[in-house]
PDB file of C-alpha atoms in Angstrom:
ATOM      1  CA  MET D 217      42.570  69.776 -89.310  1.00 88.00           C
ATOM      2  CA  ALA D 218      38.712  71.378 -90.429  1.00 96.00           C
ATOM      3  CA  LYS D 219      36.323  69.196 -90.395  1.00 98.00           C
ATOM      4  CA  GLY D 220      34.228  68.542 -93.338  1.00 98.00           C
ATOM      5  CA  TYR D 221      29.484  68.786 -93.334  1.00 98.00           C
ATOM      6  CA  TRP D 222      27.521  67.566 -95.212  1.00 98.00           C
ATOM      7  CA  ILE D 223      24.292  69.306 -96.307  1.00 98.00           C
ATOM      8  CA  ALA D 224      21.132  67.718 -97.651  1.00 98.00           C
ATOM      9  CA  ARG D 225      18.179  69.565 -98.846  1.00 97.00           C
ATOM     10  CA  VAL D 226      15.391  66.113 -98.747  1.00 97.00           C
ATOM     11  CA  ASP D 227      12.118  65.882 -99.802  1.00 97.00           C
ATOM     12  CA  ILE D 228      10.565  62.108 -99.398  1.00 98.00           C
ATOM     13  CA  ARG D 229       8.394  60.563-101.390  1.00 98.00           C
ATOM     14  CA  ASP D 230       8.591  57.593 -99.895  1.00 98.00           C
ATOM     15  CA  ALA D 231       8.395  57.258 -96.309  1.00 96.00           C
ATOM     16  CA  GLU D 232       8.451  53.579 -95.794  1.00 97.00           C
ATOM     17  CA  ARG D 233      11.927  53.520 -98.891  1.00 97.00           C
ATOM     18  CA  TYR D 234      13.858  55.683 -97.010  1.00 97.00           C
ATOM     19  CA  LYS D 235      13.926  53.772 -94.074  1.00 97.00           C
ATOM     20  CA  ASP D 236      15.774  51.457 -95.980  1.00 98.00           C
ATOM     21  CA  TYR D 237      17.824  54.285 -97.101  1.00 98.00           C
ATOM     22  CA  VAL D 238      18.663  54.665 -93.979  1.00 97.00           C
ATOM     23  CA  ALA D 239      19.723  51.438 -93.271  1.00 98.00           C
ATOM     24  CA  ALA D 240      21.609  51.149 -96.157  1.00 98.00           C
ATOM     25  CA  ALA D 241      23.810  54.139 -95.181  1.00 98.00           C
ATOM     26  CA  LYS D 242      25.167  53.547 -91.467  1.00 98.00           C
ATOM     27  CA  PRO D 243      27.568  51.086 -92.107  1.00 98.00           C
ATOM     28  CA  ALA D 244      28.828  54.478 -94.743  1.00 98.00           C
ATOM     29  CA  PHE D 245      28.566  56.454 -91.803  1.00 98.00           C
ATOM     30  CA  GLU D 246      30.528  54.610 -88.814  1.00 98.00           C
ATOM     31  CA  LYS D 247      33.283  54.227 -90.963  1.00 98.00           C
ATOM     32  CA  TYR D 248      34.034  57.574 -91.511  1.00 98.00           C
ATOM     33  CA  GLY D 249      33.133  58.840 -88.705  1.00 98.00           C
ATOM     34  CA  ALA D 250      29.985  60.428 -89.202  1.00 98.00           C
ATOM     35  CA  THR D 251      28.371  62.712 -86.949  1.00 98.00           C
ATOM     36  CA  PHE D 252      24.465  63.706 -87.214  1.00 98.00           C
ATOM     37  CA  LEU D 253      24.257  67.267 -85.838  1.00 98.00           C
ATOM     38  CA  ALA D 254      20.866  68.504 -87.058  1.00 97.00           C
ATOM     39  CA  ARG D 255      18.627  65.702 -88.939  1.00 94.00           C
ATOM     40  CA  GLY D 256      14.695  67.022 -89.899  1.00 89.00           C
ATOM     41  CA  GLY D 257      12.708  68.231 -87.733  1.00 91.00           C
ATOM     42  CA  ALA D 258      11.905  72.541 -86.945  1.00 95.00           C
ATOM     43  CA  TYR D 259      13.289  75.018 -88.967  1.00 95.00           C
ATOM     44  CA  THR D 260      12.037  78.192 -90.302  1.00 96.00           C
ATOM     45  CA  GLN D 261      11.847  79.539 -93.729  1.00 96.00           C
ATOM     46  CA  LEU D 262      14.398  82.903 -94.367  1.00 97.00           C
ATOM     47  CA  GLU D 263      14.289  83.077 -97.973  1.00 96.00           C
ATOM     48  CA  GLY D 264      14.621  81.141-101.198  1.00 95.00           C
ATOM     49  CA  GLN D 265      13.042  77.786-101.680  1.00 93.00           C
ATOM     50  CA  VAL D 266      13.642  75.176 -98.995  1.00 94.00           C
ATOM     51  CA  ARG D 267      13.080  71.232 -99.123  1.00 96.00           C
ATOM     52  CA  ALA D 268      10.556  68.978 -96.686  1.00 96.00           C
ATOM     53  CA  ARG D 269      13.755  67.303 -94.190  1.00 96.00           C
ATOM     54  CA  ASN D 270      17.299  69.455 -93.251  1.00 97.00           C
ATOM     55  CA  VAL D 271      21.040  67.822 -92.281  1.00 97.00           C
ATOM     56  CA  VAL D 272      23.326  68.065 -91.188  1.00 98.00           C
ATOM     57  CA  ILE D 273      25.690  65.847 -90.279  1.00 98.00           C
ATOM     58  CA  GLU D 274      29.681  66.500 -88.813  1.00 98.00           C
ATOM     59  CA  PHE D 275      32.993  64.175 -90.960  1.00 98.00           C
ATOM     60  CA  PRO D 276      36.204  64.476 -89.098  1.00 98.00           C
ATOM     61  CA  SER D 277      37.985  65.631 -92.401  1.00 98.00           C
ATOM     62  CA  HIS D 278      36.459  67.191 -95.598  1.00 98.00           C
ATOM     63  CA  GLN D 279      37.927  64.663 -96.586  1.00 98.00           C
ATOM     64  CA  ALA D 280      36.257  61.757 -95.362  1.00 98.00           C
ATOM     65  CA  ALA D 281      32.261  63.140 -96.500  1.00 98.00           C
ATOM     66  CA  VAL D 282      33.487  62.810 -99.554  1.00 98.00           C
ATOM     67  CA  ASP D 283      35.418  59.894 -99.475  1.00 98.00           C
ATOM     68  CA  CYS D 284      31.881  58.188 -97.551  1.00 98.00           C
ATOM     69  CA  TYR D 285      29.683  59.758-100.297  1.00 98.00           C
ATOM     70  CA  ASN D 286      32.085  58.412-102.846  1.00 98.00           C
ATOM     71  CA  SER D 287      32.509  55.114-100.864  1.00 98.00           C
ATOM     72  CA  PRO D 288      30.964  51.523-102.204  1.00 98.00           C
ATOM     73  CA  GLU D 289      29.105  51.878 -99.620  1.00 97.00           C
ATOM     74  CA  TYR D 290      26.939  54.796 -99.291  1.00 98.00           C
ATOM     75  CA  GLN D 291      26.653  54.032-103.444  1.00 98.00           C
ATOM     76  CA  ILE D 292      24.771  51.094-101.753  1.00 98.00           C
ATOM     77  CA  ALA D 293      22.534  53.615-100.273  1.00 98.00           C
ATOM     78  CA  ALA D 294      22.073  56.742-102.328  1.00 98.00           C
ATOM     79  CA  LYS D 295      20.672  54.497-104.349  1.00 98.00           C
ATOM     80  CA  ILE D 296      18.227  54.150-103.089  1.00 98.00           C
ATOM     81  CA  ARG D 297      17.384  57.119-101.503  1.00 98.00           C
ATOM     82  CA  GLN D 298      17.266  58.552-105.086  1.00 98.00           C
ATOM     83  CA  GLU D 299      14.410  56.340-106.244  1.00 98.00           C
ATOM     84  CA  VAL D 300      12.735  57.644-102.877  1.00 98.00           C
ATOM     85  CA  ALA D 301      13.680  60.765-102.377  1.00 98.00           C
ATOM     86  CA  ASP D 302      14.755  64.479-104.383  1.00 98.00           C
ATOM     87  CA  ALA D 303      17.658  66.145-102.878  1.00 97.00           C
ATOM     88  CA  GLU D 304      20.753  68.348-102.979  1.00 97.00           C
ATOM     89  CA  MET D 305      23.625  67.756-101.166  1.00 97.00           C
ATOM     90  CA  VAL D 306      27.106  69.351-100.851  1.00 98.00           C
ATOM     91  CA  VAL D 307      29.950  69.091 -99.055  1.00 98.00           C
ATOM     92  CA  VAL D 308      31.905  72.285 -97.161  1.00 98.00           C
ATOM     93  CA  GLU D 309      35.100  72.494 -94.767  1.00 98.00           C
ATOM     94  CA  GLY D 310      34.307  73.672 -91.437  1.00 96.00           C
ATOM     95  CA  VAL D 311      36.274  76.718 -90.418  1.00 91.00           C
TER      96      VAL D 311
END
């Protein structure tokens, strides 16, 4: 079964409240088997628009990645994130 990946690009507007998002999201990530492959850090802009924070999260499957996002646990966290950051997020299937 192919793994699933969240790819998120984020600009944080309120770093202190973003910590609340991280704490609130943790139960969903644990429940759905998330492994963080990239979380912030240095990046090199090659093309197009960029955001300050780039995140790649691996899940056991594409469906697990989608289910995590749609879970009640994550939706609590998502509301916090949407108040304190701007983001684009996609789920992609691995090869």
